[in-house]
Structures are given as structure tokens and as C-alpha cells.
Coordinates of N, CA and C in Angstrom, one line a residue:
X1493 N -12.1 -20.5 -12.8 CA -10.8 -20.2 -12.4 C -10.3 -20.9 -11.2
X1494 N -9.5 -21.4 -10.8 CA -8.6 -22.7 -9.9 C -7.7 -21.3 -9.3
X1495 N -8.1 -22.0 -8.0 CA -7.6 -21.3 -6.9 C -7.2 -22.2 -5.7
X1496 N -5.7 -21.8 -5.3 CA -4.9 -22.1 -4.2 C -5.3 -21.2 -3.1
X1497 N -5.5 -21.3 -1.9 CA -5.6 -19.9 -0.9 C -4.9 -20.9 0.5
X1498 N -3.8 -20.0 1.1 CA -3.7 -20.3 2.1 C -3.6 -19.3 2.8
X1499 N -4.3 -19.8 4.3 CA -4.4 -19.1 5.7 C -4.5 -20.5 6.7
X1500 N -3.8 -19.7 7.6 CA -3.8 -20.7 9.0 C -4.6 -20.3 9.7
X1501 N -6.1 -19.3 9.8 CA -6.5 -19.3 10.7 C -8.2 -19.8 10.1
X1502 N -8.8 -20.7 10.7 CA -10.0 -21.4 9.9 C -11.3 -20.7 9.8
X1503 N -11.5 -20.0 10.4 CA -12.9 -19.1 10.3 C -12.3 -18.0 9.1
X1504 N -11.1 -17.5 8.7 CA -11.3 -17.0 7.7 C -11.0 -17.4 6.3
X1505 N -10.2 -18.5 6.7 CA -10.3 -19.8 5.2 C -11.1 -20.0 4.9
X1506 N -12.4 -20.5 6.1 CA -13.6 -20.9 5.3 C -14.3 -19.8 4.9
X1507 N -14.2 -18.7 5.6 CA -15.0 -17.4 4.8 C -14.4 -17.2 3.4
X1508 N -13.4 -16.5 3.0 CA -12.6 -16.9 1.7 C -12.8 -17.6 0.8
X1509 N -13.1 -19.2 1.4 CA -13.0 -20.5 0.4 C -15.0 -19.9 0.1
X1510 N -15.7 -19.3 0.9 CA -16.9 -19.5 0.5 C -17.0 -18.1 -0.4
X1511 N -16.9 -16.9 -0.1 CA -16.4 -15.8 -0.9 C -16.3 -16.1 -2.2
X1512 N -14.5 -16.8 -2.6 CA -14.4 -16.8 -3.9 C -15.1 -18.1 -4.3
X1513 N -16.2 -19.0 -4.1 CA -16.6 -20.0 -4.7 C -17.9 -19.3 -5.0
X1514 N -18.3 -18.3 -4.5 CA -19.6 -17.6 -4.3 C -19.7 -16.9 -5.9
X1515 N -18.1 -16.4 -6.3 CA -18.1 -15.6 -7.5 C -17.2 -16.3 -8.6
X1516 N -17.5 -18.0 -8.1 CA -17.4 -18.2 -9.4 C -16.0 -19.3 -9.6
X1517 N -15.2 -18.5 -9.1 CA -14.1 -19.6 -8.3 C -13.9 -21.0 -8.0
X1518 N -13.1 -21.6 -8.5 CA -13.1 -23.1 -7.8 C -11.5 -22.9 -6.9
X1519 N -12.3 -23.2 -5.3 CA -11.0 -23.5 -4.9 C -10.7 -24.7 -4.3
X1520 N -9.5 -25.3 -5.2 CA -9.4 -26.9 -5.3 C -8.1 -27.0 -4.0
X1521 N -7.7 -26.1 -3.5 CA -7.1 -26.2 -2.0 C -6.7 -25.5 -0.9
X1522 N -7.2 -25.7 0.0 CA -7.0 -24.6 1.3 C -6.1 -25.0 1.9
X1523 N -5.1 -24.5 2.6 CA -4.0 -24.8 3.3 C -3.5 -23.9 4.6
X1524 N -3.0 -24.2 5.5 CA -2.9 -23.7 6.4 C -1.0 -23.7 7.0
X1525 N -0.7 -24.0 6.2 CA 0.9 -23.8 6.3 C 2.0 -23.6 5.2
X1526 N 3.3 -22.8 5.6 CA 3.8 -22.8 4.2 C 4.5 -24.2 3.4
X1527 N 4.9 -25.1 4.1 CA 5.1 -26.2 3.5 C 4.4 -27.0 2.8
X1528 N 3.0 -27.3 2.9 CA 1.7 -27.4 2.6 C 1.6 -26.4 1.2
X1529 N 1.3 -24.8 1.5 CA 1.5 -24.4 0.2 C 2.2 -24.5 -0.6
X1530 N 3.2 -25.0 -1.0 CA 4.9 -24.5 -1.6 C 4.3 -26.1 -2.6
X1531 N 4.1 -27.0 -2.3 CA 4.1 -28.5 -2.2 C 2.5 -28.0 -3.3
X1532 N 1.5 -27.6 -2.5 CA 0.6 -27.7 -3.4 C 0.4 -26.6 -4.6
X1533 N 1.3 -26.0 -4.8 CA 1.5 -24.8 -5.8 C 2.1 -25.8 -6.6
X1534 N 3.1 -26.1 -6.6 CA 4.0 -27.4 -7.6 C 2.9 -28.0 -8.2
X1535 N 2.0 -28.8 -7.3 CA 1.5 -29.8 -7.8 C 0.0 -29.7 -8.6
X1536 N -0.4 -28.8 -8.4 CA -1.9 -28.2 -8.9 C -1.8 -27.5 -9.7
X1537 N -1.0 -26.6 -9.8 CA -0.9 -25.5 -11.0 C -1.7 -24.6 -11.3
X1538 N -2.3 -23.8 -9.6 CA -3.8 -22.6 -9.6 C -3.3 -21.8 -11.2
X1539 N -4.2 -21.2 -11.4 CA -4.8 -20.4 -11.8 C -4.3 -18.9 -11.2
X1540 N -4.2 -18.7 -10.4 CA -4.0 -17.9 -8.8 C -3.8 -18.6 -7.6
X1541 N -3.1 -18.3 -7.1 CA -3.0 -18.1 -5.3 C -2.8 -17.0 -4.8
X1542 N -3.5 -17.2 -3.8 CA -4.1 -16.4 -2.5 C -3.8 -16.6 -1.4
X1543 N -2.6 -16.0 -1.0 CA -1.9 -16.4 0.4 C -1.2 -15.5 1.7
X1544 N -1.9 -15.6 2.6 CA -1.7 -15.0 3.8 C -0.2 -14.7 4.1
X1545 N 0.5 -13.9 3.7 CA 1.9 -13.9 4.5 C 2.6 -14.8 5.2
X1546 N 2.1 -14.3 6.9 CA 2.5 -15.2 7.4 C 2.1 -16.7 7.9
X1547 N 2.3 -17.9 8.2 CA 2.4 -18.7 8.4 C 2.7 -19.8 9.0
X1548 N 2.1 -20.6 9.6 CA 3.2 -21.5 10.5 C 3.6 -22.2 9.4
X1549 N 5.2 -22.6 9.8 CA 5.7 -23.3 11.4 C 6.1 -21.9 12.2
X1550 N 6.9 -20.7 12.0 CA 7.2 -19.7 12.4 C 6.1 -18.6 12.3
X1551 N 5.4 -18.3 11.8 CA 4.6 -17.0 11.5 C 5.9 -16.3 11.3
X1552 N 6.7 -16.0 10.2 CA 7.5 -14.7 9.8 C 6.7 -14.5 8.5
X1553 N 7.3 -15.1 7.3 CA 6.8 -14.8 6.2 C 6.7 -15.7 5.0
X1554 N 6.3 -17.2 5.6 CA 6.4 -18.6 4.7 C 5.5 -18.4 3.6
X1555 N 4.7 -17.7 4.0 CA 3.2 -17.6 2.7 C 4.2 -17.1 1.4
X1556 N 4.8 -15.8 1.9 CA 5.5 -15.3 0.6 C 6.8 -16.0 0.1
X1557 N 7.2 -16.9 1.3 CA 8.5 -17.4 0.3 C 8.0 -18.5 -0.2
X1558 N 7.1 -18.9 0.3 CA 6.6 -20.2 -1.0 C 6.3 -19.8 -2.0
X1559 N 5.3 -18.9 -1.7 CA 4.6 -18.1 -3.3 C 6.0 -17.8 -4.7
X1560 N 7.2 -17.2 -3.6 CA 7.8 -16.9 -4.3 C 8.8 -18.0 -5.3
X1561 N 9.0 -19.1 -3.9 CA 9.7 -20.1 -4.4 C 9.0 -20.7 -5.8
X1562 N 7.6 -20.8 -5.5 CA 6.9 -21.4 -6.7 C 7.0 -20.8 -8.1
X1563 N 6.8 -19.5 -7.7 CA 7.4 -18.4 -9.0 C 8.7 -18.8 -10.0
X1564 N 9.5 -19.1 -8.9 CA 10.7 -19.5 -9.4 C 10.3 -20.0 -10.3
X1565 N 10.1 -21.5 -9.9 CA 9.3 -22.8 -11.0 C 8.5 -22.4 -12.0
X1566 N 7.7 -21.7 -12.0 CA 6.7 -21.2 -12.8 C 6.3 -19.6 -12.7
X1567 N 7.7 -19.0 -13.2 CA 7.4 -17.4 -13.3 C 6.1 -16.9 -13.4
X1568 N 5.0 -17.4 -14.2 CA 4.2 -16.6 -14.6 C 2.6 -16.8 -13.7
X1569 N 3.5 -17.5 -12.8 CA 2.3 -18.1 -11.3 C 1.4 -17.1 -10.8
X1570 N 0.1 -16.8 -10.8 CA -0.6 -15.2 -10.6 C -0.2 -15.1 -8.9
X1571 N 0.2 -14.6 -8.1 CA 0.3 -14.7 -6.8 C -0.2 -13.3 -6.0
X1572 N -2.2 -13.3 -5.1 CA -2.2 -12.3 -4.4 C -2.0 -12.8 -2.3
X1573 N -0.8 -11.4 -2.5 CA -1.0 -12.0 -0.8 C -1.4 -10.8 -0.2
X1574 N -1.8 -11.8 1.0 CA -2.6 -11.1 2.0 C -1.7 -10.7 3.3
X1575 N -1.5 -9.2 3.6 CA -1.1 -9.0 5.2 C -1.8 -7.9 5.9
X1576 N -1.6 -8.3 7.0 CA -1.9 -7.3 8.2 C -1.6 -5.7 8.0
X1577 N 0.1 -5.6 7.7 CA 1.0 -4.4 7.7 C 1.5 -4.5 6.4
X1578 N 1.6 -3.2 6.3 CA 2.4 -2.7 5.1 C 4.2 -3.1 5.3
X1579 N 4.6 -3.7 4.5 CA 6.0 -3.8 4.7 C 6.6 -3.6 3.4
X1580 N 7.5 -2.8 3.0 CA 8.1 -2.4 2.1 C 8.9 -3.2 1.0
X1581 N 9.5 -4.3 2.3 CA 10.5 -5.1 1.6 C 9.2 -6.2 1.4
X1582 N 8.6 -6.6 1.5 CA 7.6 -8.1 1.1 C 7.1 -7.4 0.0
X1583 N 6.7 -6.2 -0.3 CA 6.6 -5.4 -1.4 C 7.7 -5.7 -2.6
X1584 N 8.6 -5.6 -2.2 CA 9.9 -4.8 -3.3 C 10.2 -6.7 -3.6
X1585 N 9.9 -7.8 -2.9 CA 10.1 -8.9 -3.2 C 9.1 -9.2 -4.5
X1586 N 8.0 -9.0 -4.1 CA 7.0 -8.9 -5.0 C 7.0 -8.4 -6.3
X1587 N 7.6 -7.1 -6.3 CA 7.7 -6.6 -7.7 C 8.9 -6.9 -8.2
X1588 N 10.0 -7.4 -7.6 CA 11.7 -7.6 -8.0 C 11.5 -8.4 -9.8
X1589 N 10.3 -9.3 -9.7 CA 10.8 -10.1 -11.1 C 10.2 -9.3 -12.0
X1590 N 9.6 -8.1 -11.8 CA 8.8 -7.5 -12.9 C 8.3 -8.1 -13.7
X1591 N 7.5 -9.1 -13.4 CA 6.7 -9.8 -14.4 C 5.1 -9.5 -14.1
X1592 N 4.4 -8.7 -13.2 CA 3.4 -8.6 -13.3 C 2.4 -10.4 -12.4
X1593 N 1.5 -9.7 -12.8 CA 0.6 -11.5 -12.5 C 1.1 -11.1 -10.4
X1594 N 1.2 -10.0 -9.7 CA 0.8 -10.1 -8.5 C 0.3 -9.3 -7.6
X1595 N 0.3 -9.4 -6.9 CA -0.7 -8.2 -5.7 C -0.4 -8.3 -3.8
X1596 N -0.5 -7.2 -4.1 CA 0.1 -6.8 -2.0 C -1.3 -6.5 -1.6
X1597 N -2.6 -7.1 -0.9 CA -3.7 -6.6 -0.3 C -3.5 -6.4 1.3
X1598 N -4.0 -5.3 1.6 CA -3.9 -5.7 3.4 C -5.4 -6.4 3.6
X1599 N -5.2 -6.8 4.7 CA -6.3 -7.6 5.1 C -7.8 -6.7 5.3
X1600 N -7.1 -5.8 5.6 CA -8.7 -5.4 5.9 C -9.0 -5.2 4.9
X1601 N -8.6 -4.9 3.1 CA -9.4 -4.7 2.2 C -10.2 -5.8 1.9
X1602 N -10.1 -7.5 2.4 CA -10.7 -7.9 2.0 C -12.1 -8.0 2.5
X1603 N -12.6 -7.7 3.5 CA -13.5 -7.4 4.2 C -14.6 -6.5 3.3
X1604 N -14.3 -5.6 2.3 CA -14.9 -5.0 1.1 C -15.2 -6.3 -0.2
X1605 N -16.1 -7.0 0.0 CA -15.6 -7.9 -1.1 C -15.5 -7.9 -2.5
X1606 N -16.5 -6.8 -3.2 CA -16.0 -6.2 -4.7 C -14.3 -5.8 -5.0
X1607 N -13.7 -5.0 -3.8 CA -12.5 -4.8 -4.2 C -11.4 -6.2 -4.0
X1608 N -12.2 -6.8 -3.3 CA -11.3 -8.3 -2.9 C -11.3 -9.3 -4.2
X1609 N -12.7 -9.1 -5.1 CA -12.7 -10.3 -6.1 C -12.0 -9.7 -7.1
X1610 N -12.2 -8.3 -7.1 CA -11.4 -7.4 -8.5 C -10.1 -7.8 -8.3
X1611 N -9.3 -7.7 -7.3 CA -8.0 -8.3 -6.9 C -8.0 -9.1 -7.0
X1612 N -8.2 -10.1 -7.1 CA -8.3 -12.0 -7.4 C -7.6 -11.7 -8.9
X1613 N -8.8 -11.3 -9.4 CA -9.3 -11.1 -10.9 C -8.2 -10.7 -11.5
X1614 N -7.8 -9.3 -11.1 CA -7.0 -8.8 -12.0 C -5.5 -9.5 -12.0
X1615 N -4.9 -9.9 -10.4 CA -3.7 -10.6 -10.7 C -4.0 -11.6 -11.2
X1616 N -5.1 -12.8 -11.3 CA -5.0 -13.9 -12.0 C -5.3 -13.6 -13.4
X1617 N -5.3 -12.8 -14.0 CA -5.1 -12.5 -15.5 C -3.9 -11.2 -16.1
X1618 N -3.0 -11.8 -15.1 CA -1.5 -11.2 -15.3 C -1.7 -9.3 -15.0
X1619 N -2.3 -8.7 -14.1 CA -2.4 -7.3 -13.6 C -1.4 -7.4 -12.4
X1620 N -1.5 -6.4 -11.9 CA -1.0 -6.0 -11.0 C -1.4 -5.4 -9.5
X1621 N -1.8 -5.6 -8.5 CA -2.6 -4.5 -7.6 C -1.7 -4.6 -6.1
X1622 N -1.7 -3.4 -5.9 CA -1.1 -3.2 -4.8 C -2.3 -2.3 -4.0
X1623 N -1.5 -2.4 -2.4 CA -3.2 -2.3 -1.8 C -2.4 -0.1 -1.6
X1624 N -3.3 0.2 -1.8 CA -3.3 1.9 -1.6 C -2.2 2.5 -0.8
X1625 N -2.5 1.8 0.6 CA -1.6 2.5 1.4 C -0.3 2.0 1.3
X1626 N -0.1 0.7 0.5 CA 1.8 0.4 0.7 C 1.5 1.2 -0.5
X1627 N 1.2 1.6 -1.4 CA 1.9 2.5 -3.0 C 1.8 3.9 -2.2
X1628 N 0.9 4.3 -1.5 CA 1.2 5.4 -0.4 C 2.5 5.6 0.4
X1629 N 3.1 4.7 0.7 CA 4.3 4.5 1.6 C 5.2 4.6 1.0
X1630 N 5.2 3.8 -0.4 CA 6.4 3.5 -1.3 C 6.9 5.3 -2.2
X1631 N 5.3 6.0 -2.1 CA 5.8 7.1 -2.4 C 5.9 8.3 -1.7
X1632 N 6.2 7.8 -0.5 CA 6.1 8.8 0.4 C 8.0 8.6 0.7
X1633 N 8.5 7.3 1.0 CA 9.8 7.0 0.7 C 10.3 7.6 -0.2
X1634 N 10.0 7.3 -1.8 CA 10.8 8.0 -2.4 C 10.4 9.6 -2.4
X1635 N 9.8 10.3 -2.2 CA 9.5 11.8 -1.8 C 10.9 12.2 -0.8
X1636 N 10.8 11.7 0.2 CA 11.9 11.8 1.4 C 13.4 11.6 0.5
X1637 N 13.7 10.8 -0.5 CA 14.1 10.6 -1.2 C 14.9 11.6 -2.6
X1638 N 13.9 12.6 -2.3 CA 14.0 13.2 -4.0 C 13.7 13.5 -4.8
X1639 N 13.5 11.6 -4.7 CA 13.1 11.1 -6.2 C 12.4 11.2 -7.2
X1640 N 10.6 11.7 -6.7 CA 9.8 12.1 -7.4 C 9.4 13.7 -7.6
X1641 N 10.7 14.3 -7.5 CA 11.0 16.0 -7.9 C 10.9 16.0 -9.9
X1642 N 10.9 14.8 -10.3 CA 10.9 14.8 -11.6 C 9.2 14.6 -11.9
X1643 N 8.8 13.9 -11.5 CA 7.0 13.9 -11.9 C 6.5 15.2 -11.3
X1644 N 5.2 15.1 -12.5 CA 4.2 16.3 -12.0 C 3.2 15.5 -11.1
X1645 N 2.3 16.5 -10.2 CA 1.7 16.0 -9.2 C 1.0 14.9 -9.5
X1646 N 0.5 15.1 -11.0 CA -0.8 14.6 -11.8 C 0.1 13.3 -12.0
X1647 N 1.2 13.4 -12.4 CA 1.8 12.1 -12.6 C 1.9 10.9 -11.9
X1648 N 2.2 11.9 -10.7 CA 2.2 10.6 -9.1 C 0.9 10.2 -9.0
X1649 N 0.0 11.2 -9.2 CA -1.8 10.4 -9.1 C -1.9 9.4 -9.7
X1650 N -1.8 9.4 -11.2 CA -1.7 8.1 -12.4 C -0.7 7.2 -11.9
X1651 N 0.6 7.2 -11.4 CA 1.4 6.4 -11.1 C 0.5 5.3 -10.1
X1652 N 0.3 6.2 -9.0 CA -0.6 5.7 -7.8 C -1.8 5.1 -8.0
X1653 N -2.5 5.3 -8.8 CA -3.6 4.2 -8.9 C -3.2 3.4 -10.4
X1654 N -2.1 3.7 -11.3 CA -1.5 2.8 -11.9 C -1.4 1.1 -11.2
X1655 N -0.7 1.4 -10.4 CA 0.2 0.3 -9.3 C -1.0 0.1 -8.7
X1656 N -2.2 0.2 -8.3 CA -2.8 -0.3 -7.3 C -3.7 -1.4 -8.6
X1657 N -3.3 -1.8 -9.6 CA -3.7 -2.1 -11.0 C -5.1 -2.3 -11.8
X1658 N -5.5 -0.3 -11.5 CA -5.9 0.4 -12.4 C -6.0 0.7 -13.6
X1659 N -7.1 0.2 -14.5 CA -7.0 0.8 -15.8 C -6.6 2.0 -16.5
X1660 N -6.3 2.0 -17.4 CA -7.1 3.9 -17.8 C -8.2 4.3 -17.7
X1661 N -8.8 3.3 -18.3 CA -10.1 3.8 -18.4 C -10.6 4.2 -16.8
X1662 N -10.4 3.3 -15.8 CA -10.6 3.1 -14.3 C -9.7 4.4 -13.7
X1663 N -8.4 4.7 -14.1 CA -7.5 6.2 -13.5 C -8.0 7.0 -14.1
X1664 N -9.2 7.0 -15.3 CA -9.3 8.4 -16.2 C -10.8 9.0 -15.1
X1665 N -11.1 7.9 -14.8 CA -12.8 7.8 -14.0 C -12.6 8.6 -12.5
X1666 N -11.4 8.2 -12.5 CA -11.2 8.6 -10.8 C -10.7 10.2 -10.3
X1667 N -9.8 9.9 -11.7 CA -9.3 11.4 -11.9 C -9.7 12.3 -12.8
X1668 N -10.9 12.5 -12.8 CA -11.9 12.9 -13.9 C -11.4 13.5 -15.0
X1669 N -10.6 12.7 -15.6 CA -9.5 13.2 -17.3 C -10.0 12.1 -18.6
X1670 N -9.3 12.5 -19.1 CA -10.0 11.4 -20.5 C -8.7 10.3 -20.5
X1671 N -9.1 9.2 -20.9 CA -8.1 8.3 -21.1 C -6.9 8.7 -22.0
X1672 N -7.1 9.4 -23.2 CA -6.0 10.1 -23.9 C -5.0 11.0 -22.9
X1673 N -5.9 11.2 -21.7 CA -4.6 12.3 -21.2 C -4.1 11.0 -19.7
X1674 N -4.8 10.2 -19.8 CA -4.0 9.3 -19.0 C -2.8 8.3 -19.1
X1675 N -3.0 8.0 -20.9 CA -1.9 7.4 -21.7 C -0.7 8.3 -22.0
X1676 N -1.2 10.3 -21.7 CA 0.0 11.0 -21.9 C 0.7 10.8 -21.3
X1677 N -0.1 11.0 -19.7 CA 0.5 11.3 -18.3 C 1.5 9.9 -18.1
X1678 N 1.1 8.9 -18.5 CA 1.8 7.2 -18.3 C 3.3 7.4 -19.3
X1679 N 3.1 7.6 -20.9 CA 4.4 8.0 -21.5 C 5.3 8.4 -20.4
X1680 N 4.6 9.7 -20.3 CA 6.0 11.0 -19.9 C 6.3 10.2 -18.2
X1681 N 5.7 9.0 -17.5 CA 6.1 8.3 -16.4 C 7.5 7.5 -16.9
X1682 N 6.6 6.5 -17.6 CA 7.8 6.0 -18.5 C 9.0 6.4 -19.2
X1683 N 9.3 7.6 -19.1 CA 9.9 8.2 -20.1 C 10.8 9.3 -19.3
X1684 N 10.4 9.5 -17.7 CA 10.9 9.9 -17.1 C 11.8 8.9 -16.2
X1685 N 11.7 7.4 -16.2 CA 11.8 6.7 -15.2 C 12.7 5.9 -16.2
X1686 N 12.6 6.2 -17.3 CA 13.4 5.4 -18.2 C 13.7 4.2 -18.4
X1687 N 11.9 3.7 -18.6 CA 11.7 2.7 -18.7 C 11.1 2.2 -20.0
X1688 N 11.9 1.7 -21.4 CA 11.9 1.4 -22.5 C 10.6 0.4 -22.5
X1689 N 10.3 0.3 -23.9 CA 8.9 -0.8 -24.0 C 9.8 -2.0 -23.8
X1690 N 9.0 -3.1 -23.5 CA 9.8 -4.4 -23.7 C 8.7 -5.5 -23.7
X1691 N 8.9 -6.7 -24.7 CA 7.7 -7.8 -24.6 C 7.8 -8.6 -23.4
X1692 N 8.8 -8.6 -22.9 CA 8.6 -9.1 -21.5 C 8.6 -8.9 -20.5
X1693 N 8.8 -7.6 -20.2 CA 8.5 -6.9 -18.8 C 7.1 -5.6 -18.9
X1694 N 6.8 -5.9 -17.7 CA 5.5 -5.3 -17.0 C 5.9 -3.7 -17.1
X1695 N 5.3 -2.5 -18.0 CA 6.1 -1.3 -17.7 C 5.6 -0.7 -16.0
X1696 N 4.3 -0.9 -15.9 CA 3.5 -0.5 -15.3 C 4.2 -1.2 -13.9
X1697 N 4.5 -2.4 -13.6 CA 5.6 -3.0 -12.5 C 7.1 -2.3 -12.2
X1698 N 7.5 -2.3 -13.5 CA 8.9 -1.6 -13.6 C 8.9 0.1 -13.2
X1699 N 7.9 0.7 -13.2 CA 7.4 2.1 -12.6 C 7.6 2.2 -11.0
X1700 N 6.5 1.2 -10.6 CA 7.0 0.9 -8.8 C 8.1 0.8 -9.0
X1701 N 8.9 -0.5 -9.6 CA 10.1 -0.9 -8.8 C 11.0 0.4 -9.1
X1702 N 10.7 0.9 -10.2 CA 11.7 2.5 -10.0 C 12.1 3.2 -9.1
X1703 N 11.0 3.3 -8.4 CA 10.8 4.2 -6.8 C 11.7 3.5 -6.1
X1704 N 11.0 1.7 -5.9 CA 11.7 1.3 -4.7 C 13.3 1.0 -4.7
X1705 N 13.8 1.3 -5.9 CA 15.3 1.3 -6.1 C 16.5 2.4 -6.0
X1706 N 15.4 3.3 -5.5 CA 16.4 4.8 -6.0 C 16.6 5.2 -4.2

């Protein structure tokens, strides 16, 4: 699997670049800026990228507007980024096209490296994962909100490790239920959020962005 990663700081690029080459990974370019990435996303065509937020030239948030710009080009581009802080709106950017294929990690999860390669993994084969504590925030927002007066507690559980992109099989494990009552609990989400099937959108994406729009 072909991998893009950028970070601008070198002791953890090279940790990274050695990480994912360790499990299997080829990463055919490291980069340390967003111009640099935007340029080599175009031109390579990862598999996945792996990209730090922020970035020089400014350190605000080049990592993700490249990633995103590239998306443009190639909607279906797997893209996990890496930050520091939970931020809502680099979030809600992320999930806006509802296509799935991305991931919000904070940095410190990757320091766990099973949960770091699973994240690789899962967004580069069109999943979804968001890191715990922003799907924590995003539903603590809409709580303050309201908004989740219509789900049962059990709901928000499955929703919450839904979005951090969780299986069933993996939400039925965690939340010691059977997968049959995990596919209920997901319906009656969908069904509450009023979110129809569709072949081209992510339901499981369209569930977050529910929250984040209300």
C-alpha cells in the first residue's frame, strides 16, 4: 500500500516513515510542507496520505487544505490527518463531502502503534476514524444542543464508536451485545437522523455530520 505522509518535524517523519514501512507500507514520499504535499498528492496518486495538520510556510492548517484541495481532484483520495488539538471545524471539513475514505487522529494516539496502523488501514480502504475525544466533543456539542434527546443512550454508544470507524463486529465486542443488536441500534440511528440508504454516500459519515449541522 503507497503512502504520502507529511510532517515538518524530522525525528517524527522518520519515526512514521519507519513505523509504516515496518507494517508493510511503502512510503514513496515524505514531505515537510504544504506546497510540497498538494504537488505530491497530484502527482503520485497514494494509496493514502498521512498528514500533519499544520504546516509550514504558516503553521495554521496547510496539511489539511492540501489534503483537501487534492480531494477535490480526486474525491475518493483516503486522507488520515494528524493533530495536536481537537478542533471541530477541521473536523466538520473533513466529514463535509461525506464520502468516507478519512480520519481525525490526535497525535498522541499515534504513539499506540496498533491503533495508529489500524487507522492507516481502515481510512485507506475507504473507513472512516475519528480519534475518540473529537467524536466526544462533537457529542457533547450537540447534547448542549438538544440534539441527541432523540437517541437512546445505547445509541450514542454505537454512534460513538461507529465514527471512530468501528465495526460491528468491533462495537458489538466492546459493548458486549451481539452484532444483530448493533445493526438494530445503527437502523433506528439512521432512521432517526434521517438518513436514507444511498450508493454514494457514507451512512456512517452522514451520522457525524448530522450532529455537526444541527
Amino acid at each position: 500500500m503507497r503512502v504520502v505522509l507529511a510532517e515538518d518535524l524530522f525525528l517524527l517523519r522518520d519515526g512514521l516513515t519507519r513505523t509504516l514501512q515496518e507494517h508493510g507500507f511503502e512510503v514513496i514520499a515524505a514531505v515537510d510542507n504544504g506546497p510540497a504535499l498538494l504537488r505530491t498528492l497530484l502527482e503520485e496518486q497514494p494509496d493514502v496520505a498521512v498528514v500533519d495538520i499544520r504546516l509550514p510556510p504558516t503553521f495554521t492548517d496547510e496539511g489539511l487544505q492540501a489534503a483537501l484541495a487534492a480531494r477535490r481532484s480526486r474525491p475518493a483520495l483516503p486522507v488520515l490527518v494528524l493533530s495536536q488539538y481537537v478542533d471541530q471545524l477541521y473536523a466538520h471539513e473533513l466529514l463535509a463531502g461525506g464520502q468516507g475514505a478519512i480520519g481525525y487522529l490526535l497525535k498522541d494516539r499515534i504513539t499506540h502503534t496498533t491503533q495508529f496502523i489500524d487507522a492507516v488501514r481502515t481510512v485507506a480502504t475507504g473507513g472512516t476514524v475519528m480519534d475518540p475525544q473529537v467524536i466526544a466533543r462533537l457529542l457533547a456539542r450537540s447534547d448542549a444542543r438538544g440534539t441527541t434527546a432523540q437517541l437512546t443512550p445505547r445509541e450514542l454508544d454505537v454512534l460513538a464508536l461507529m465514527a471512530e470507524g468501528r465495526s460491528n463486529a468491533a462495537v458489538a465486542q466492546t459493548l458486549f451485545i451481539s452484532e444483530s443488536a448493533v445493526a438494530k441500534h445503527t437502523a433506528a440511528i439512521f432512521t432517526k437522523l434521517r438518513i436514507e440508504p444511498s450508493a454514494d454516500d457514507n451512512r456512517r459519515v452522514l451520522a457525524v455530520l448530522a450532529y455537526l449541522k444541527r
